[in-house]
């Protein structure tokens, strides 16, 4: 329940600009309030209404419509109707988001039993990089964010997969700090990434295009000391699953074996931490990701056929070698992350942006 409430809190600042709405809403009289239920019935399926246009026409045709007083009343009336329209539209958006959260509830989780053949969506960029969709779909369910290479300060946004394949960029973000590695994620309205050559995770607001906070999830983390096999600068690899936001990292006390900390996506405070949860050092590991509260380690980033050779269940404290076949078709898989809404893995394998379908236990 906490997670569901948290997601809605994440969404609300984006879904409704409360201050602007309340300034107008506070001017509603009893007649306006009485019209709300009736107005709701008149809103069309696409969230728009003809009522505003009808009201405008009716007021202009009335006597004295050219007077300053009538114009002021008309403006206020139209503003109120726009606010009502917006409130109803946002209410539908929150309801839809709630359905998504319920559908992705960790109560419905199970373990991965098979990783399917990789599906290539595009061939672009450098050997290394990251690409992703927001598991909540808050800024648009089809939007794609793209970060070329393992060091830089630009994030490209695409409206849909078709726009991505056509190279049609809708927005370019210039980050306040350069990023390290290929472990960034978008979650709700925020981009989370490892600030270059530092032990900080940056929370960057995609709607305001401003840094909101940066934190050090563990005091023992040292930048560019422990990372995956391919020397990725992935000091910290972020991941999102059905239970929220995670960061994967390592430090010397556990001989370089993996640690996973779950973070509060709003405050960035650490909720819980699990360490020593891999069979090998992060430096000899191909990649890792979190799905349904289980941390999965991939043995190699370059072998055409490798395996997920370790899985640690954070809920039960159990560990196994699932021996799940995993294919690095192009021989240089620099990024693997899970999307709980789509139930697939996103990956970047030598200039190719790909996904892997997953099969879970019944």
XYZ file of C-alpha atoms in Angstrom:
362
model
C 0.000 0.000 0.000
C 2.877 2.383 0.814
C 4.271 1.949 -2.697
C 0.917 2.678 -4.341
C 0.457 5.862 -2.314
C 4.042 6.904 -3.049
C 3.537 6.525 -6.792
C 0.434 8.717 -6.698
C 2.353 11.346 -4.710
C 5.061 11.231 -7.375
C 2.417 11.800 -10.022
C 0.345 14.563 -8.460
C 2.749 17.504 -8.993
C 2.808 16.661 -12.686
C -0.869 15.821 -13.091
C -2.223 19.046 -11.674
C -0.646 22.440 -11.051
C -2.466 22.879 -7.790
C -1.586 26.498 -7.064
C -2.878 27.767 -10.408
C -6.002 25.647 -10.205
C -6.812 26.662 -6.645
C -6.592 30.380 -7.415
C -9.492 29.956 -9.834
C -11.244 27.202 -7.931
C -11.469 29.458 -4.849
C -13.682 31.809 -6.869
C -16.299 29.089 -7.483
C -19.691 29.974 -6.083
C -22.477 27.578 -5.090
C -23.873 27.557 -8.619
C -20.447 26.580 -10.045
C -20.083 23.770 -7.544
C -23.570 22.496 -8.336
C -22.637 22.332 -12.031
C -19.625 20.033 -11.502
C -21.505 16.689 -11.582
C -23.488 17.794 -14.635
C -20.342 19.125 -16.296
C -18.584 15.816 -15.746
C -21.217 14.011 -17.766
C -20.674 16.400 -20.663
C -16.935 15.793 -20.955
C -16.227 13.659 -23.986
C -14.084 10.514 -23.956
C -10.989 12.377 -25.119
C -11.188 14.716 -22.132
C -12.435 17.711 -24.082
C -15.792 19.436 -24.013
C -17.837 21.612 -26.321
C -19.327 23.344 -23.307
C -16.623 26.028 -23.158
C -17.141 27.014 -26.802
C -20.927 27.013 -26.355
C -20.659 29.223 -23.293
C -18.390 31.649 -25.141
C -20.810 31.956 -28.055
C -23.830 32.325 -25.794
C -22.216 35.116 -23.763
C -21.122 37.057 -26.847
C -24.645 36.940 -28.227
C -26.193 38.194 -24.990
C -26.993 41.852 -24.385
C -24.083 43.916 -23.216
C -21.550 41.315 -24.105
C -19.241 44.047 -25.356
C -19.046 45.778 -22.003
C -15.957 45.488 -19.850
C -17.990 43.967 -17.037
C -19.450 41.249 -19.257
C -16.049 40.480 -20.724
C -14.573 40.079 -17.243
C -17.410 37.760 -16.241
C -16.966 35.786 -19.433
C -13.227 35.415 -18.873
C -13.759 34.163 -15.336
C -16.479 31.775 -16.466
C -14.292 30.340 -19.206
C -11.364 30.024 -16.807
C -13.538 28.109 -14.346
C -14.695 25.763 -17.065
C -11.157 25.111 -18.218
C -10.180 24.267 -14.643
C -13.135 21.881 -14.334
C -12.140 20.267 -17.607
C -8.550 19.896 -16.416
C -9.562 18.468 -13.022
C -11.730 15.825 -14.668
C -9.068 14.936 -17.205
C -6.408 14.615 -14.509
C -8.747 12.557 -12.373
C -9.009 10.062 -15.246
C -5.212 10.085 -15.592
C -4.749 9.327 -11.881
C -7.290 6.511 -12.131
C -5.389 5.057 -15.083
C -2.088 5.362 -13.208
C -3.616 3.632 -10.194
C -4.697 0.745 -12.433
C -1.117 0.481 -13.753
C 0.309 0.427 -10.238
C -2.171 -2.242 -9.165
C -1.292 -4.294 -12.230
C 2.411 -4.062 -11.388
C 1.952 -4.843 -7.708
C 4.741 -6.938 -6.210
C 1.998 -9.165 -4.793
C 1.630 -10.483 -8.357
C 5.362 -11.081 -8.782
C 7.149 -14.342 -9.457
C 10.616 -15.446 -10.479
C 11.971 -15.336 -14.023
C 12.272 -18.788 -15.596
C 13.240 -17.855 -19.161
C 14.758 -14.958 -21.099
C 13.644 -14.932 -24.725
C 15.558 -14.130 -27.898
C 16.681 -10.485 -28.162
C 14.514 -8.201 -30.320
C 16.402 -5.421 -32.130
C 14.486 -2.136 -32.274
C 17.144 0.216 -33.608
C 20.823 0.438 -34.578
C 22.335 3.730 -33.419
C 24.892 5.468 -31.245
C 28.168 4.189 -29.852
C 29.111 0.730 -28.612
C 27.828 1.639 -25.142
C 24.757 3.483 -23.940
C 21.374 3.281 -22.263
C 17.786 3.678 -23.342
C 14.590 3.325 -21.359
C 10.894 3.945 -20.865
C 9.230 5.091 -17.663
C 7.612 2.053 -15.975
C 4.801 4.339 -14.775
C 4.244 5.951 -18.179
C 3.663 9.237 -16.364
C 5.164 11.553 -18.981
C 3.760 9.437 -21.798
C 3.594 5.632 -22.002
C 5.393 5.505 -25.346
C 8.179 7.988 -24.620
C 11.772 6.851 -24.859
C 14.847 8.397 -23.253
C 18.278 7.797 -24.757
C 21.780 8.376 -23.347
C 24.598 7.660 -25.792
C 27.900 6.310 -24.414
C 28.882 5.819 -20.753
C 29.905 9.446 -20.160
C 28.119 12.620 -21.193
C 25.562 15.257 -20.256
C 22.824 14.894 -22.885
C 19.567 12.962 -22.754
C 17.414 12.656 -25.866
C 13.651 12.193 -25.680
C 11.479 10.542 -28.347
C 7.674 10.565 -28.365
C 7.295 6.929 -29.423
C 9.112 3.902 -30.765
C 8.305 4.985 -34.334
C 9.835 8.421 -33.692
C 12.850 6.743 -32.099
C 13.432 4.504 -35.115
C 13.073 7.515 -37.427
C 15.538 9.555 -35.353
C 12.946 12.264 -34.666
C 14.019 13.858 -31.366
C 11.278 15.672 -29.444
C 13.480 17.173 -26.731
C 17.126 17.369 -25.650
C 18.028 17.704 -21.975
C 21.378 19.115 -20.878
C 22.127 17.678 -17.461
C 23.577 19.822 -14.658
C 26.304 17.211 -14.078
C 27.842 14.662 -16.436
C 26.806 11.035 -15.992
C 28.952 7.945 -15.491
C 28.016 4.499 -16.746
C 24.902 3.105 -18.395
C 22.786 2.582 -15.300
C 20.371 5.529 -15.486
C 16.587 5.076 -15.200
C 13.475 7.189 -15.658
C 10.875 6.697 -12.943
C 7.830 8.961 -12.919
C 8.877 12.535 -13.602
C 12.496 11.946 -12.613
C 15.688 10.770 -14.251
C 18.082 9.106 -11.789
C 21.742 8.751 -12.711
C 25.265 8.370 -11.308
C 27.020 11.748 -11.277
C 30.358 11.367 -13.099
C 33.380 10.393 -10.977
C 31.382 10.687 -7.755
C 29.469 8.622 -5.208
C 26.299 10.670 -5.805
C 23.039 9.659 -7.430
C 21.341 12.637 -9.046
C 17.561 13.065 -9.129
C 16.732 15.257 -12.141
C 13.202 16.555 -12.752
C 12.304 16.095 -16.425
C 9.330 18.466 -16.188
C 11.230 21.435 -14.732
C 14.597 20.382 -16.210
C 16.289 21.023 -12.871
C 18.275 19.007 -10.360
C 16.096 18.290 -7.341
C 18.553 16.435 -5.099
C 21.645 14.244 -5.034
C 22.540 11.649 -2.421
C 25.229 9.164 -1.481
C 23.369 5.875 -0.873
C 26.208 4.280 1.126
C 29.210 5.846 2.848
C 31.599 3.127 1.630
C 30.981 3.680 -2.095
C 34.025 4.936 -3.998
C 33.661 6.218 -7.579
C 35.086 4.199 -10.469
C 36.434 1.481 -8.187
C 33.959 -1.370 -8.646
C 32.046 -1.760 -11.913
C 31.018 -4.451 -14.415
C 33.397 -6.566 -16.555
C 33.590 -4.138 -19.446
C 35.015 -1.238 -17.354
C 31.811 0.732 -17.706
C 32.283 3.299 -14.929
C 29.036 1.864 -13.560
C 29.882 2.721 -9.956
C 26.143 2.573 -9.321
C 23.625 0.811 -11.524
C 20.023 1.940 -11.007
C 17.078 -0.379 -11.472
C 13.282 -0.243 -11.103
C 11.000 -3.139 -10.290
C 7.482 -3.667 -8.936
C 8.499 -2.476 -5.478
C 10.307 0.696 -6.499
C 13.758 2.162 -7.087
C 17.002 0.235 -6.501
C 20.705 0.925 -6.800
C 23.313 -1.811 -7.337
C 26.943 -1.217 -6.311
C 29.869 -2.781 -4.469
C 32.722 -1.960 -2.098
C 35.796 -3.604 -0.588
C 34.232 -4.989 2.621
C 32.408 -7.625 0.559
C 35.327 -8.367 -1.773
C 33.549 -6.545 -4.557
C 30.405 -8.672 -4.384
C 27.138 -6.974 -5.212
C 25.063 -4.813 -2.861
C 21.502 -3.652 -3.503
C 19.827 -0.727 -1.742
C 16.190 0.205 -2.173
C 15.671 3.970 -2.255
C 12.699 6.181 -1.554
C 12.161 7.735 -5.017
C 11.020 11.044 -3.501
C 13.545 11.709 -0.715
C 16.273 9.390 -2.055
C 16.757 8.031 1.460
C 17.856 4.394 1.774
C 15.018 2.089 2.840
C 16.942 -1.204 3.085
C 20.253 -2.691 1.972
C 21.449 -6.207 1.095
C 25.158 -6.938 0.575
C 27.293 -9.836 -0.600
C 24.438 -10.991 -2.826
C 26.376 -12.299 -5.813
C 28.623 -15.303 -6.359
C 31.388 -13.181 -7.860
C 32.845 -9.691 -7.737
C 31.085 -6.961 -9.677
C 34.277 -6.645 -11.767
C 33.868 -10.182 -13.140
C 30.107 -9.869 -13.689
C 28.534 -9.012 -17.044
C 25.468 -7.114 -15.808
C 22.783 -7.175 -13.124
C 19.181 -6.057 -12.670
C 16.286 -6.273 -10.197
C 12.869 -7.789 -10.984
C 10.139 -8.624 -8.453
C 12.557 -8.024 -5.584
C 15.071 -10.548 -6.950
C 18.589 -9.395 -7.909
C 19.765 -11.276 -11.020
C 23.436 -11.442 -12.049
C 24.471 -12.132 -15.657
C 27.766 -14.003 -15.995
C 29.179 -12.340 -19.135
C 28.558 -9.235 -21.240
C 30.366 -10.537 -24.336
C 29.857 -14.309 -24.663
C 27.246 -14.945 -27.311
C 25.582 -17.459 -25.023
C 25.884 -16.963 -21.276
C 23.646 -17.449 -18.238
C 21.978 -15.661 -15.395
C 24.071 -17.507 -12.861
C 22.919 -16.027 -9.569
C 19.631 -14.785 -8.146
C 19.126 -13.332 -4.673
C 15.562 -12.988 -3.365
C 15.502 -9.936 -1.090
C 12.141 -10.887 0.422
C 13.209 -14.385 1.508
C 16.962 -13.993 1.806
C 17.401 -17.025 -0.466
C 19.946 -17.458 -3.249
C 20.150 -19.856 -6.165
C 21.862 -20.365 -9.502
C 18.856 -20.334 -11.877
C 21.007 -21.262 -14.901
C 18.844 -19.172 -17.235
C 20.185 -18.912 -20.774
C 21.013 -15.353 -21.863
C 22.115 -14.278 -25.338
C 24.500 -11.395 -26.089
C 23.852 -11.533 -29.809
C 26.268 -8.769 -30.816
C 28.959 -9.439 -28.246
C 29.012 -6.235 -26.197
C 25.993 -5.862 -23.901
C 26.688 -2.707 -21.933
C 23.284 -2.232 -20.301
C 20.496 -4.496 -19.044
C 17.540 -3.239 -17.025
C 14.000 -4.394 -16.247
C 10.745 -2.584 -17.047
C 7.969 -3.795 -14.688
C 5.162 -2.317 -16.790
C 6.168 -4.091 -19.992
C 7.703 -7.153 -18.256
C 10.755 -7.047 -20.539
C 14.462 -6.323 -20.271
C 15.866 -3.271 -22.049
C 19.463 -3.644 -23.264
C 22.138 -1.967 -25.386
C 24.269 -4.493 -27.260
C 26.991 -2.939 -29.461
C 25.043 -0.037 -31.008
C 21.765 -1.968 -30.948
C 18.845 -1.020 -28.738
C 17.086 -4.268 -27.914
C 14.544 -5.848 -25.577
C 14.238 -9.364 -24.183
C 10.821 -10.942 -23.508
C 10.558 -12.715 -20.163
C 8.695 -15.730 -18.852
C 7.802 -15.937 -15.159
C 6.759 -18.757 -12.866
C 3.012 -19.417 -12.830
